[in-house]
N, CA, C and O atoms as a Maestro MAE file, in Angstrom:
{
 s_m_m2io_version
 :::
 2.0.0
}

f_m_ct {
 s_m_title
 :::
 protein
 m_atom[324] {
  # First column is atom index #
  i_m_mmod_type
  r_m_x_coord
  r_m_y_coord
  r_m_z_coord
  i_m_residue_number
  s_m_chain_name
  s_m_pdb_residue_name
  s_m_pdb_atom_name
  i_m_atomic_number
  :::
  1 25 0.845 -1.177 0.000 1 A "UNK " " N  " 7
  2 3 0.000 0.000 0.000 1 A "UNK " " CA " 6
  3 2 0.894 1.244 0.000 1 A "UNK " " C  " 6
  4 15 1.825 1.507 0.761 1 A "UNK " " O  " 8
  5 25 0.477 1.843 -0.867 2 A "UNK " " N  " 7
  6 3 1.334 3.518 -1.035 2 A "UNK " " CA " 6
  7 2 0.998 4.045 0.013 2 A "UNK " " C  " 6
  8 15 0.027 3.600 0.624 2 A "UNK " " O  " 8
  9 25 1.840 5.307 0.561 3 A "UNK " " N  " 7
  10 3 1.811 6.187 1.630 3 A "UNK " " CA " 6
  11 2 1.694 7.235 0.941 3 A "UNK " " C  " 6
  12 15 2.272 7.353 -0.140 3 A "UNK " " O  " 8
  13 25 0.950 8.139 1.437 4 A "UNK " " N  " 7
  14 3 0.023 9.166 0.980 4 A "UNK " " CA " 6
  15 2 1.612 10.916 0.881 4 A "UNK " " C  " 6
  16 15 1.613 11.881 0.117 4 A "UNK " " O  " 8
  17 25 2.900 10.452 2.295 5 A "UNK " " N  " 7
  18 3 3.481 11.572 2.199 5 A "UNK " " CA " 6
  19 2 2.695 12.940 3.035 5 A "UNK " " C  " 6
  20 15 1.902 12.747 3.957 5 A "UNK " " O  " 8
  21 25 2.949 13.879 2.697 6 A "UNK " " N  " 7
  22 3 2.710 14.502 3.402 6 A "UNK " " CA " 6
  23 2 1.543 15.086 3.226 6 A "UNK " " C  " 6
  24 15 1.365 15.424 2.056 6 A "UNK " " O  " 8
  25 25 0.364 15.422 4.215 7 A "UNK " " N  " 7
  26 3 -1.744 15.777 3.764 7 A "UNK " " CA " 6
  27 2 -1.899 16.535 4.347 7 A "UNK " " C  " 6
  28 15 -2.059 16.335 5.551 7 A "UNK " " O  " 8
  29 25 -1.938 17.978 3.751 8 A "UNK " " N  " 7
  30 3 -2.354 19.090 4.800 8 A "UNK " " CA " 6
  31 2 -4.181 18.945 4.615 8 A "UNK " " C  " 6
  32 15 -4.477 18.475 3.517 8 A "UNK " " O  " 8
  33 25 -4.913 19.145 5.160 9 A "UNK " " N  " 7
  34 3 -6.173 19.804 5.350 9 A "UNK " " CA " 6
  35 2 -6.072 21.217 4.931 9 A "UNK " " C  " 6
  36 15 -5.358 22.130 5.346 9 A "UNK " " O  " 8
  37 25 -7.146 21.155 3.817 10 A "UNK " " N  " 7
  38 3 -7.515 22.571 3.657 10 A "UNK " " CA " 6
  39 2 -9.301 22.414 3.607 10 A "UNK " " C  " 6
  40 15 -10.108 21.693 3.020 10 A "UNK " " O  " 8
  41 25 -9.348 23.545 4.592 11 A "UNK " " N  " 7
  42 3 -10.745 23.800 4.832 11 A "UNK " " CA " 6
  43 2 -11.535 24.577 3.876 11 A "UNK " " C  " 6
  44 15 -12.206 25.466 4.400 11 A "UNK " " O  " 8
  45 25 -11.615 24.473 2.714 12 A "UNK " " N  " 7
  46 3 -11.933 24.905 1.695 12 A "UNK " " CA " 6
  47 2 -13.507 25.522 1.288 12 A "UNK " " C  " 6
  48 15 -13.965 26.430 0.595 12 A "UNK " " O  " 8
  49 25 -14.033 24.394 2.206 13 A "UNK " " N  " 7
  50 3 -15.842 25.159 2.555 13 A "UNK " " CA " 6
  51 2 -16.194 26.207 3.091 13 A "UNK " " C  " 6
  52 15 -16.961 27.116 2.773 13 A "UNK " " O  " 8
  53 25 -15.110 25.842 4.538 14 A "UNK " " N  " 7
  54 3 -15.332 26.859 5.530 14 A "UNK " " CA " 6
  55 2 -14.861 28.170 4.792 14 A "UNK " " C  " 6
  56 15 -15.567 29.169 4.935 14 A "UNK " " O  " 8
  57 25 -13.530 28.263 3.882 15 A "UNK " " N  " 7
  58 3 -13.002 29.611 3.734 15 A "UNK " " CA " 6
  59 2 -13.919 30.062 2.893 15 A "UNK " " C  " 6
  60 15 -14.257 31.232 3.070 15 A "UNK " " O  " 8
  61 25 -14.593 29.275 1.732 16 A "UNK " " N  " 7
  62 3 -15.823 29.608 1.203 16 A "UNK " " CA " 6
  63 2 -16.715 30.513 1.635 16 A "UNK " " C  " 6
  64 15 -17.150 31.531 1.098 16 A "UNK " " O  " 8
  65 25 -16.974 29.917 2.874 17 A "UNK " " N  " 7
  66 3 -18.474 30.282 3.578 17 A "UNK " " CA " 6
  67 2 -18.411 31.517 4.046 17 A "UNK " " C  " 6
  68 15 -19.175 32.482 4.093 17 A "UNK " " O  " 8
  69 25 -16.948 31.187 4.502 18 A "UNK " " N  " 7
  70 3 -16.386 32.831 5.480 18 A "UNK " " CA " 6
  71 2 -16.204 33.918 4.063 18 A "UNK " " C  " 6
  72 15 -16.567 35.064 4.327 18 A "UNK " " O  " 8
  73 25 -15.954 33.818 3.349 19 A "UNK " " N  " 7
  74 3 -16.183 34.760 2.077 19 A "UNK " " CA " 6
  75 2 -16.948 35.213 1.896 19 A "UNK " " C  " 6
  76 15 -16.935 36.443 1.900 19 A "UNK " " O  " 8
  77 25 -18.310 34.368 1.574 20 A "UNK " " N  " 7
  78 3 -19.621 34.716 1.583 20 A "UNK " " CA " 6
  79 2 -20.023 34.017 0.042 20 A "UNK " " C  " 6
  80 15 -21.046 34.471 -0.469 20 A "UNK " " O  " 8
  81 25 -19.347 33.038 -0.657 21 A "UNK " " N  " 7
  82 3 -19.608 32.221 -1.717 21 A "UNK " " CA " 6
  83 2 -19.255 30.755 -1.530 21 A "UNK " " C  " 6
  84 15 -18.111 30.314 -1.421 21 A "UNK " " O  " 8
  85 25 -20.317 30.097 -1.507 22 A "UNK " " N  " 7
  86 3 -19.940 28.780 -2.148 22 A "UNK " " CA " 6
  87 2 -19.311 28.340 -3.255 22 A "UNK " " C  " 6
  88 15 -18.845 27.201 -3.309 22 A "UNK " " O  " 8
  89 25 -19.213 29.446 -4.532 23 A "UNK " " N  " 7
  90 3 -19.239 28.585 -5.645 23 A "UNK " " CA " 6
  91 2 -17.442 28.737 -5.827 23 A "UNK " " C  " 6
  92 15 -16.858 28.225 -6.783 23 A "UNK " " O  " 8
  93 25 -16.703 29.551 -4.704 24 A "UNK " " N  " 7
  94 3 -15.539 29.680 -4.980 24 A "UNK " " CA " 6
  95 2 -14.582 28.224 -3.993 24 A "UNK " " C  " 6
  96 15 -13.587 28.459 -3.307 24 A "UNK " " O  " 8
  97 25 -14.888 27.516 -4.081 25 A "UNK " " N  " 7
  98 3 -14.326 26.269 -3.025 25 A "UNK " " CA " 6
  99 2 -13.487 25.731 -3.964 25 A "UNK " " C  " 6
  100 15 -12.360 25.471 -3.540 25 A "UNK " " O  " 8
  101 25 -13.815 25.366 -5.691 26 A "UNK " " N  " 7
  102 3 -12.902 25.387 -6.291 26 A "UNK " " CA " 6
  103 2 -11.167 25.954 -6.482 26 A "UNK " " C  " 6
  104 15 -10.050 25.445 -6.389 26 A "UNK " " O  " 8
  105 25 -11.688 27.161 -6.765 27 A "UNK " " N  " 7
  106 3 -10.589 28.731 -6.742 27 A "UNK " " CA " 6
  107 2 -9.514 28.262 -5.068 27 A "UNK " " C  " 6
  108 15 -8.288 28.192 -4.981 27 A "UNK " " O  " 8
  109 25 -10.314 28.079 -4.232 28 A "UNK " " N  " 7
  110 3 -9.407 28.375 -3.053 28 A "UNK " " CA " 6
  111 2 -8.669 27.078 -3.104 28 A "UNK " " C  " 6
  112 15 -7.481 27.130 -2.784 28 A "UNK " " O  " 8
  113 25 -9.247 25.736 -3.507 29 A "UNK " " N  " 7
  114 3 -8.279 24.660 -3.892 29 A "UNK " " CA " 6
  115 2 -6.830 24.841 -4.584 29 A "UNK " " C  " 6
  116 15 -5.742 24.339 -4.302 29 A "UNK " " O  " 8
  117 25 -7.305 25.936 -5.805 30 A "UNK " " N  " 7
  118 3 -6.793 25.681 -6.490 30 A "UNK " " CA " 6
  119 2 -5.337 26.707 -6.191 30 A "UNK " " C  " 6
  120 15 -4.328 26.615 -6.891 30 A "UNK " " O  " 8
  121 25 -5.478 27.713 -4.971 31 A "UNK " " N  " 7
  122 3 -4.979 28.462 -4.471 31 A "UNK " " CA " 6
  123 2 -4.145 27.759 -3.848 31 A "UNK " " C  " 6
  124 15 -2.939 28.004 -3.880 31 A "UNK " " O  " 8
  125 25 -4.928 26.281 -2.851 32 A "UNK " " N  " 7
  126 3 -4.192 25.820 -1.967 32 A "UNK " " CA " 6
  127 2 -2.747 24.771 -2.926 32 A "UNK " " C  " 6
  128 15 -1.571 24.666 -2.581 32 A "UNK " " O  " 8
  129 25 -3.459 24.134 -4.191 33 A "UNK " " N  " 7
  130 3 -2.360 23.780 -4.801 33 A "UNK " " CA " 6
  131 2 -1.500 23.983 -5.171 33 A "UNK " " C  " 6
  132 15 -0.610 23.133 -5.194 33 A "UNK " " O  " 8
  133 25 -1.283 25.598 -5.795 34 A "UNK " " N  " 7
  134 3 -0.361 26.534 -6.537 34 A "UNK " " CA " 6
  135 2 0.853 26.682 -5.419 34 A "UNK " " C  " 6
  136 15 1.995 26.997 -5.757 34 A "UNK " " O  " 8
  137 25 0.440 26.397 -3.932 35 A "UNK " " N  " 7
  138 3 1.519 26.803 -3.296 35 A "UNK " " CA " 6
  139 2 2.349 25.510 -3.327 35 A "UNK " " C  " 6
  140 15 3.550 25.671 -3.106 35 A "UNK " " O  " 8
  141 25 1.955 24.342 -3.547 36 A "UNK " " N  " 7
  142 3 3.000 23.373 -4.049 36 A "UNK " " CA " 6
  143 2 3.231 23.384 -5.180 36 A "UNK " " C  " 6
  144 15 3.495 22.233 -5.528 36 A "UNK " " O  " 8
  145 25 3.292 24.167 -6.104 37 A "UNK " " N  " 7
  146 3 3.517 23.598 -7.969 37 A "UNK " " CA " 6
  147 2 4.307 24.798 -7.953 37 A "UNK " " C  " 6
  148 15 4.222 25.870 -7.355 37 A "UNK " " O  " 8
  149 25 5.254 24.204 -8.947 38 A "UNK " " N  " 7
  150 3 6.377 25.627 -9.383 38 A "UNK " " CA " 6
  151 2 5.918 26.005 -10.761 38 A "UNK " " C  " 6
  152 15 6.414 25.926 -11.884 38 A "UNK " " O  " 8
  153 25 4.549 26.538 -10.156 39 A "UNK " " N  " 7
  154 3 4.107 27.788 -11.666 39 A "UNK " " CA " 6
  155 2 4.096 29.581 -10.827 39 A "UNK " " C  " 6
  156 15 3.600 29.802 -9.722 39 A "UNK " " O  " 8
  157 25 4.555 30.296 -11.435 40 A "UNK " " N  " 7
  158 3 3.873 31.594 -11.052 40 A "UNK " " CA " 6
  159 2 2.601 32.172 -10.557 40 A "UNK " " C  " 6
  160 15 1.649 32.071 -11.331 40 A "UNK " " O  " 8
  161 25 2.403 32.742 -9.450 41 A "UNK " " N  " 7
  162 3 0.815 33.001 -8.944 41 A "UNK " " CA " 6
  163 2 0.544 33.733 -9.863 41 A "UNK " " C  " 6
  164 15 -0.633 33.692 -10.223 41 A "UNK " " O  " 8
  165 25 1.452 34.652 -10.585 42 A "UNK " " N  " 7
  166 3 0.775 35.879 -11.288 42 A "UNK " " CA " 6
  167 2 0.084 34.961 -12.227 42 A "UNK " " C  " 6
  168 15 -1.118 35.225 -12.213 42 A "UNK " " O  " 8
  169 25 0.403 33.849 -13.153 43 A "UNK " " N  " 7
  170 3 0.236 33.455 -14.019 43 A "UNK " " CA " 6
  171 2 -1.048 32.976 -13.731 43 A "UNK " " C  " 6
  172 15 -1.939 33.430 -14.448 43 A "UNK " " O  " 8
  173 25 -1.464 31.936 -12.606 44 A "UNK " " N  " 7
  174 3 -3.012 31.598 -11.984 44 A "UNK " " CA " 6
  175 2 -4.027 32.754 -11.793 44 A "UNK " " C  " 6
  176 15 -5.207 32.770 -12.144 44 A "UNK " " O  " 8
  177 25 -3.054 34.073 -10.928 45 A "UNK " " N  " 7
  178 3 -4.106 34.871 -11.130 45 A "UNK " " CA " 6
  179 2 -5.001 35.802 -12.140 45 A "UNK " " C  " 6
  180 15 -6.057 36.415 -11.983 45 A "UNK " " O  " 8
  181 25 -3.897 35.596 -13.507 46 A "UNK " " N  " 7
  182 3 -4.135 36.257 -14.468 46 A "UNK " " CA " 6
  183 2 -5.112 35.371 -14.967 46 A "UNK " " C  " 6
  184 15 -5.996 35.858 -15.672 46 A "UNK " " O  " 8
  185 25 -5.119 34.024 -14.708 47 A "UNK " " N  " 7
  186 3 -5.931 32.852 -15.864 47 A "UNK " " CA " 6
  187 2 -7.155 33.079 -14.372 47 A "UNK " " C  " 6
  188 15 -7.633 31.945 -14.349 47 A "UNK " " O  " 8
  189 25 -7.505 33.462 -13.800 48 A "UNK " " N  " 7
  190 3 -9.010 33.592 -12.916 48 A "UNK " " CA " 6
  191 2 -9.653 34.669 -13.243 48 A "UNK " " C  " 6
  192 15 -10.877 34.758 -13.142 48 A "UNK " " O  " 8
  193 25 -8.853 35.657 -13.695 49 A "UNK " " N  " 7
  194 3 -9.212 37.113 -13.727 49 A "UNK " " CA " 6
  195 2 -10.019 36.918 -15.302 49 A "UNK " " C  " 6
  196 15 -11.083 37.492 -15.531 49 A "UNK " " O  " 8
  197 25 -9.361 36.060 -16.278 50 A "UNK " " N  " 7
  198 3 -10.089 36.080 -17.446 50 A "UNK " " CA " 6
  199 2 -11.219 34.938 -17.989 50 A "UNK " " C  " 6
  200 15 -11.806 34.750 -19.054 50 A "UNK " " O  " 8
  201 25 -11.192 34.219 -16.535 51 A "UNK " " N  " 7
  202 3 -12.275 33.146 -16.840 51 A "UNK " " CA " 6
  203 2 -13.386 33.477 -15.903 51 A "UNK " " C  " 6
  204 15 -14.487 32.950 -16.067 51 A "UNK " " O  " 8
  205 25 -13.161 34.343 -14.902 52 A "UNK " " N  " 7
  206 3 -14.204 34.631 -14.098 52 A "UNK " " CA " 6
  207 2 -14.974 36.202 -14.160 52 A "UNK " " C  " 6
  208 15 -14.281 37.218 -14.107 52 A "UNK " " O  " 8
  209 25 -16.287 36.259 -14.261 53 A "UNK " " N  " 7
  210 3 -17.064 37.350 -14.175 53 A "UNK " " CA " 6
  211 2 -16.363 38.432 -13.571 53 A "UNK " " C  " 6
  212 15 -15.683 38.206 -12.570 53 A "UNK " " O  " 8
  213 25 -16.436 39.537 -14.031 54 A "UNK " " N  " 7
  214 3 -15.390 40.863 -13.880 54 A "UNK " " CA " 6
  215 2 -15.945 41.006 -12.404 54 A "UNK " " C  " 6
  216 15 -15.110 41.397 -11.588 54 A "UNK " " O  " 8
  217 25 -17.232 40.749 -11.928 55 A "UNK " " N  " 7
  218 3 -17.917 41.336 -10.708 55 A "UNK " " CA " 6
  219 2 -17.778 40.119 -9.608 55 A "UNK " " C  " 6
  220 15 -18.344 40.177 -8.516 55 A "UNK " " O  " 8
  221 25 -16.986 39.047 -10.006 56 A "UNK " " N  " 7
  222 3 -16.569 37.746 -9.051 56 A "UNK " " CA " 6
  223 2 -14.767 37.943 -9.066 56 A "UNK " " C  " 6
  224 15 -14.180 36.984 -8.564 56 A "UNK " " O  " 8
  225 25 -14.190 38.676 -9.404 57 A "UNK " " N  " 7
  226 3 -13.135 38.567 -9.288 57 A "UNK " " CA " 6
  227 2 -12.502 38.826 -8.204 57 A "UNK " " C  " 6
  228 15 -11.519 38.105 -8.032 57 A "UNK " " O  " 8
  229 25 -12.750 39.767 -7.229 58 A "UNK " " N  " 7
  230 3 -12.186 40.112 -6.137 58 A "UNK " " CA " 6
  231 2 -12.638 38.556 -5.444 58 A "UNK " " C  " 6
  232 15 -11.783 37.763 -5.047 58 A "UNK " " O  " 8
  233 25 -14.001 38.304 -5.384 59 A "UNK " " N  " 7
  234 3 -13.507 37.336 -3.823 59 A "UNK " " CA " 6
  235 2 -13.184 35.930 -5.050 59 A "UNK " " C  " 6
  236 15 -13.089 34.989 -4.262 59 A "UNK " " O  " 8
  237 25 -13.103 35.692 -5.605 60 A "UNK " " N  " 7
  238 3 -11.898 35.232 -6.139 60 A "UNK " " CA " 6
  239 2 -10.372 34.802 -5.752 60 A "UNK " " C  " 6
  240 15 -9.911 33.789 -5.226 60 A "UNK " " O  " 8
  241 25 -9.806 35.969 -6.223 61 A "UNK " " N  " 7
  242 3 -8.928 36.130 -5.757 61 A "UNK " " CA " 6
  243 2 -8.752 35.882 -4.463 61 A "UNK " " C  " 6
  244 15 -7.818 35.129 -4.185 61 A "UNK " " O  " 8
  245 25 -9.482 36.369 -3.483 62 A "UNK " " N  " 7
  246 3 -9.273 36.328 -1.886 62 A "UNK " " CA " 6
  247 2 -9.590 34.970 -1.936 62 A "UNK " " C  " 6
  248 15 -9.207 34.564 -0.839 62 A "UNK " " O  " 8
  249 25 -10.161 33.812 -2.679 63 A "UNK " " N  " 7
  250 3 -10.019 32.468 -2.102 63 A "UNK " " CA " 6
  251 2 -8.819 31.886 -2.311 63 A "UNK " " C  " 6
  252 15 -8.239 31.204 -1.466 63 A "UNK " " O  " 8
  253 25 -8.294 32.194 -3.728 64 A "UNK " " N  " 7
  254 3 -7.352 31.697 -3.545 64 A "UNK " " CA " 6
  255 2 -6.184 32.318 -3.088 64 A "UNK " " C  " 6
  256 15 -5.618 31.388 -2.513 64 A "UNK " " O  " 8
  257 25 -5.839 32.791 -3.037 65 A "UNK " " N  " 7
  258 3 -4.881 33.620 -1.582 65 A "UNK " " CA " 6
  259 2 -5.381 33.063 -0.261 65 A "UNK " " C  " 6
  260 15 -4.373 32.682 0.335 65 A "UNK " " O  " 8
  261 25 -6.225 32.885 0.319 66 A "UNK " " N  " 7
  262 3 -6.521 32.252 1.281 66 A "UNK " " CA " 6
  263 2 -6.287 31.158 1.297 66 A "UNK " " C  " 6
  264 15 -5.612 30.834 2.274 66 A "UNK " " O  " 8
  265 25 -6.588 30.225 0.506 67 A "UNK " " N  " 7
  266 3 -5.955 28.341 0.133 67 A "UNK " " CA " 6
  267 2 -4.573 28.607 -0.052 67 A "UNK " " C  " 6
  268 15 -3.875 27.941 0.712 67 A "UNK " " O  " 8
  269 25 -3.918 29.397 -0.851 68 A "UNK " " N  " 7
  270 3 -2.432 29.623 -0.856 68 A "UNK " " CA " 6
  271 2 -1.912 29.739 0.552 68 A "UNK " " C  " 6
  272 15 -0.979 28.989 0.840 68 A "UNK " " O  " 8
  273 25 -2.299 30.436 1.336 69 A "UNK " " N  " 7
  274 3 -2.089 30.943 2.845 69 A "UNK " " CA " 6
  275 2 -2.156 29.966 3.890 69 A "UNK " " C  " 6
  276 15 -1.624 29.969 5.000 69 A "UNK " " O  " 8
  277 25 -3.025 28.994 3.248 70 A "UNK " " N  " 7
  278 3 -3.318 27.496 4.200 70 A "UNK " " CA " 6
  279 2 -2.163 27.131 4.321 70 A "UNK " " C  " 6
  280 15 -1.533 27.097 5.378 70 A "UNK " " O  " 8
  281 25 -1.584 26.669 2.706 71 A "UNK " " N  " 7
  282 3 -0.863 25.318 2.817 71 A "UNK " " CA " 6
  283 2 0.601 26.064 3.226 71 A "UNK " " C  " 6
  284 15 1.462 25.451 3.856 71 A "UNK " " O  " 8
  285 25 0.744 27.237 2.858 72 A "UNK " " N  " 7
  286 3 2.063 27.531 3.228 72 A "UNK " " CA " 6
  287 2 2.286 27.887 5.358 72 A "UNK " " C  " 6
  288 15 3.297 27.763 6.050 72 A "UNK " " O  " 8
  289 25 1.183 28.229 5.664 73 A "UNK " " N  " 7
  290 3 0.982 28.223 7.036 73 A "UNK " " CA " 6
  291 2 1.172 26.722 7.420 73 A "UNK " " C  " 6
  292 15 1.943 26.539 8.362 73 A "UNK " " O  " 8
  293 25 0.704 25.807 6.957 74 A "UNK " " N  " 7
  294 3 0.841 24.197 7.454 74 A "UNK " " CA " 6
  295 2 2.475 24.005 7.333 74 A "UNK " " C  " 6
  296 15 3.133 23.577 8.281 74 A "UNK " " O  " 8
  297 25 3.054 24.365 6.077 75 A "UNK " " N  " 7
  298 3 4.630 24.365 6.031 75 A "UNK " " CA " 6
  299 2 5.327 24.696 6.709 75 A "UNK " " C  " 6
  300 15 6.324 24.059 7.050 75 A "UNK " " O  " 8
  301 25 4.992 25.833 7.117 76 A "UNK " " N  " 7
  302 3 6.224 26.580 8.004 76 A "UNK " " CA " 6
  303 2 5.371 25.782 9.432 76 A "UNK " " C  " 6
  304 15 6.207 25.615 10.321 76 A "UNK " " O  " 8
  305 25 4.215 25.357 9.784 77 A "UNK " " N  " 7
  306 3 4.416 25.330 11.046 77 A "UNK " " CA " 6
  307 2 4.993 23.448 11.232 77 A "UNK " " C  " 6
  308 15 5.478 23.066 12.297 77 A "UNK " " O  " 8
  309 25 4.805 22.424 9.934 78 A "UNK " " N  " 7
  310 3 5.571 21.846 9.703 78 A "UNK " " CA " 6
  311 2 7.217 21.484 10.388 78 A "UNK " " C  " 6
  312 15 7.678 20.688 11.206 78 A "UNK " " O  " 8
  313 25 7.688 22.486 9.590 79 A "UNK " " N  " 7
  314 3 9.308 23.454 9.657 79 A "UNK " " CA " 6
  315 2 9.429 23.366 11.032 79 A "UNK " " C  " 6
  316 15 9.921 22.281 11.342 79 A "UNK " " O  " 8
  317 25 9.093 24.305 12.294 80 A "UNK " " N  " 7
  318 3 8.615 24.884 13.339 80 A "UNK " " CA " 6
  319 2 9.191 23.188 14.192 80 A "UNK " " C  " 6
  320 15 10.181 22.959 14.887 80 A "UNK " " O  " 8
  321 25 8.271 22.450 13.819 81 A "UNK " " N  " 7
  322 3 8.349 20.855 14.578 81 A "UNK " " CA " 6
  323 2 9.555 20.233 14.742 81 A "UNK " " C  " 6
  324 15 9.610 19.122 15.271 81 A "UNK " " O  " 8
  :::
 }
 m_bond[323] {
  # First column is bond index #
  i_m_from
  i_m_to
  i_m_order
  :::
  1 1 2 1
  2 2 3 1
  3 3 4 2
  4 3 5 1
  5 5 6 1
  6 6 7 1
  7 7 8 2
  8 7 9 1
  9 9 10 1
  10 10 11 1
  11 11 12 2
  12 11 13 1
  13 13 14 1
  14 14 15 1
  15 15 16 2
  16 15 17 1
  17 17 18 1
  18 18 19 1
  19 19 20 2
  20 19 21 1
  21 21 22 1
  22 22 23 1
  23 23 24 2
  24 23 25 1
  25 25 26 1
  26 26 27 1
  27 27 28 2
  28 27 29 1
  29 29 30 1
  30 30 31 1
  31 31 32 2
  32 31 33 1
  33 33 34 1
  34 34 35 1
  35 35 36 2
  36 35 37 1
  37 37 38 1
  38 38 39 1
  39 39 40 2
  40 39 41 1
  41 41 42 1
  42 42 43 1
  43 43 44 2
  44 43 45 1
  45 45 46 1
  46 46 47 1
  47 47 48 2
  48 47 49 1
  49 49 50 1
  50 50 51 1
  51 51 52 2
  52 51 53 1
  53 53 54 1
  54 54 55 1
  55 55 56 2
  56 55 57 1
  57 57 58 1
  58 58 59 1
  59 59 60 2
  60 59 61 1
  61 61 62 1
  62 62 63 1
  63 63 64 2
  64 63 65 1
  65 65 66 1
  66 66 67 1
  67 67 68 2
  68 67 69 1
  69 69 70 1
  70 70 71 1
  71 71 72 2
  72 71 73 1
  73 73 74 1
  74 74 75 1
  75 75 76 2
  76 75 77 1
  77 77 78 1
  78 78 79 1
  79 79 80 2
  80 79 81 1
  81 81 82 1
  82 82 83 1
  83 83 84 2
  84 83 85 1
  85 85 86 1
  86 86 87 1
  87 87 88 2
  88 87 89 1
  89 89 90 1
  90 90 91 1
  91 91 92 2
  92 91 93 1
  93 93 94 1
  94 94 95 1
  95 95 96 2
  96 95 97 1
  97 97 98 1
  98 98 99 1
  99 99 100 2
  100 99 101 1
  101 101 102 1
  102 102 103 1
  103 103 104 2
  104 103 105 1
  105 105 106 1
  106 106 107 1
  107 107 108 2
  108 107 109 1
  109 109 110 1
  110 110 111 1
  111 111 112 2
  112 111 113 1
  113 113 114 1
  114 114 115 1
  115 115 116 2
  116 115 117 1
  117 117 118 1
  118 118 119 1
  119 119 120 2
  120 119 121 1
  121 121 122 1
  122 122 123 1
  123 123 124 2
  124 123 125 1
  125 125 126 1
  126 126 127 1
  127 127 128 2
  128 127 129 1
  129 129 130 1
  130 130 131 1
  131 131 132 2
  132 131 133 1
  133 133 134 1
  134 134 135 1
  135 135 136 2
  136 135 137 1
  137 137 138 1
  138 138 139 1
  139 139 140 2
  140 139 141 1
  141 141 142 1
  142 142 143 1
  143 143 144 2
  144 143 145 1
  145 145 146 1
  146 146 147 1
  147 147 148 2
  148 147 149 1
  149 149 150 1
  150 150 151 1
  151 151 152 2
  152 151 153 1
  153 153 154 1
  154 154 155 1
  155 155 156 2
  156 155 157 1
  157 157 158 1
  158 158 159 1
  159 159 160 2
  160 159 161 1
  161 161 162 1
  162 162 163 1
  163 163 164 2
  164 163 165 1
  165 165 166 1
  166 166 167 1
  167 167 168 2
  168 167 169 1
  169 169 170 1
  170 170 171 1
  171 171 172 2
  172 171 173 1
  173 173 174 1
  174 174 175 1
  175 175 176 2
  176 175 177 1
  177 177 178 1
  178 178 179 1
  179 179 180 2
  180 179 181 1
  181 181 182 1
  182 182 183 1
  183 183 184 2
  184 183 185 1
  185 185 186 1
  186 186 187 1
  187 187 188 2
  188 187 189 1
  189 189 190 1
  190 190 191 1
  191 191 192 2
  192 191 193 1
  193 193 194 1
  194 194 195 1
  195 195 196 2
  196 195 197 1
  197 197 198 1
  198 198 199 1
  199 199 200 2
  200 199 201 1
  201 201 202 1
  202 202 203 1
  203 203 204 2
  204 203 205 1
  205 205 206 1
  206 206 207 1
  207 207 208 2
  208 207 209 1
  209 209 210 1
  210 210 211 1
  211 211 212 2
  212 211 213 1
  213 213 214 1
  214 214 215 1
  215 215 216 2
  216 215 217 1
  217 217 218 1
  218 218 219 1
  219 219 220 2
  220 219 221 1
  221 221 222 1
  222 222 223 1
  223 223 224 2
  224 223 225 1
  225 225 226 1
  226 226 227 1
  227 227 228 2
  228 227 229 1
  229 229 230 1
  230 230 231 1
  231 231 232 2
  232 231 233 1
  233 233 234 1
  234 234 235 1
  235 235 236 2
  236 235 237 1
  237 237 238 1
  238 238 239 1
  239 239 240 2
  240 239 241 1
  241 241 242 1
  242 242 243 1
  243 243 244 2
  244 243 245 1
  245 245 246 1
  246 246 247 1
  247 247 248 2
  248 247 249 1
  249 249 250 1
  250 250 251 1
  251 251 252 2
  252 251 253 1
  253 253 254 1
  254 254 255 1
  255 255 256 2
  256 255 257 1
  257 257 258 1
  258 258 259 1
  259 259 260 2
  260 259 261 1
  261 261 262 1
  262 262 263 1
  263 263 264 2
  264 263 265 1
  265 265 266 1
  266 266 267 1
  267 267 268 2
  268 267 269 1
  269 269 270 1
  270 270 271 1
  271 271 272 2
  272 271 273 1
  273 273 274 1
  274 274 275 1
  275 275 276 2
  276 275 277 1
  277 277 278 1
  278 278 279 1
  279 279 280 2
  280 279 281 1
  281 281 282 1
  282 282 283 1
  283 283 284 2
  284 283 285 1
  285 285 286 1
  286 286 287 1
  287 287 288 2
  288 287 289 1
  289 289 290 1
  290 290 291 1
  291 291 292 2
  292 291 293 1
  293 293 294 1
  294 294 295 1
  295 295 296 2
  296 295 297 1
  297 297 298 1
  298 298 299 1
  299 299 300 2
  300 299 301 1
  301 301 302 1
  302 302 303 1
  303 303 304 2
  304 303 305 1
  305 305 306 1
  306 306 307 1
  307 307 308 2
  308 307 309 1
  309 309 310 1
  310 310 311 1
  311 311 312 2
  312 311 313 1
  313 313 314 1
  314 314 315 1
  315 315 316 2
  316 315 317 1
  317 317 318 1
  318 318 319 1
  319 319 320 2
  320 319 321 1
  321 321 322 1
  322 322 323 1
  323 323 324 2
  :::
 }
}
């Protein structure tokens, strides 16, 4: 059986909810992934800004910055141990 490595929890509903959108639980995933992948944020945030409604973009953005903010907070407190 494979070992999974290292599983942060990201609360992805909750940061949702606390936003005030459900439909962004995606976005903040995808926030929380970017902080492990060696692509550029500018580059994610530029590709949200042009797939998402001009008037959804801000909390948008704030999800995923918030999922970004998860996983790198789990890292360093990781580190910390």
């Amino acid at each position: 059986r494979a070992r999974a490595g290292r599983v942060i929890m990201v609360p992805a509903h909750d940061i949702a909810e606390e936003l005030g959108n459900l439909r962004i639980v995606n976005v903040v995933m995808v926030g929380a992934l970017s902080a492990e992948l060696d692509l550029d944020e500018d580059v994610l945030l530029s590709s949200i800004e042009k797939r998402v409604p001009p008037k959804a973009h801000e909390i948008n953005i704030r999800g995923f910055q918030r999922g970004r903010q998860v996983v790198r907070d789990a890292r360093r407190h990781a580190k910390e141990r």
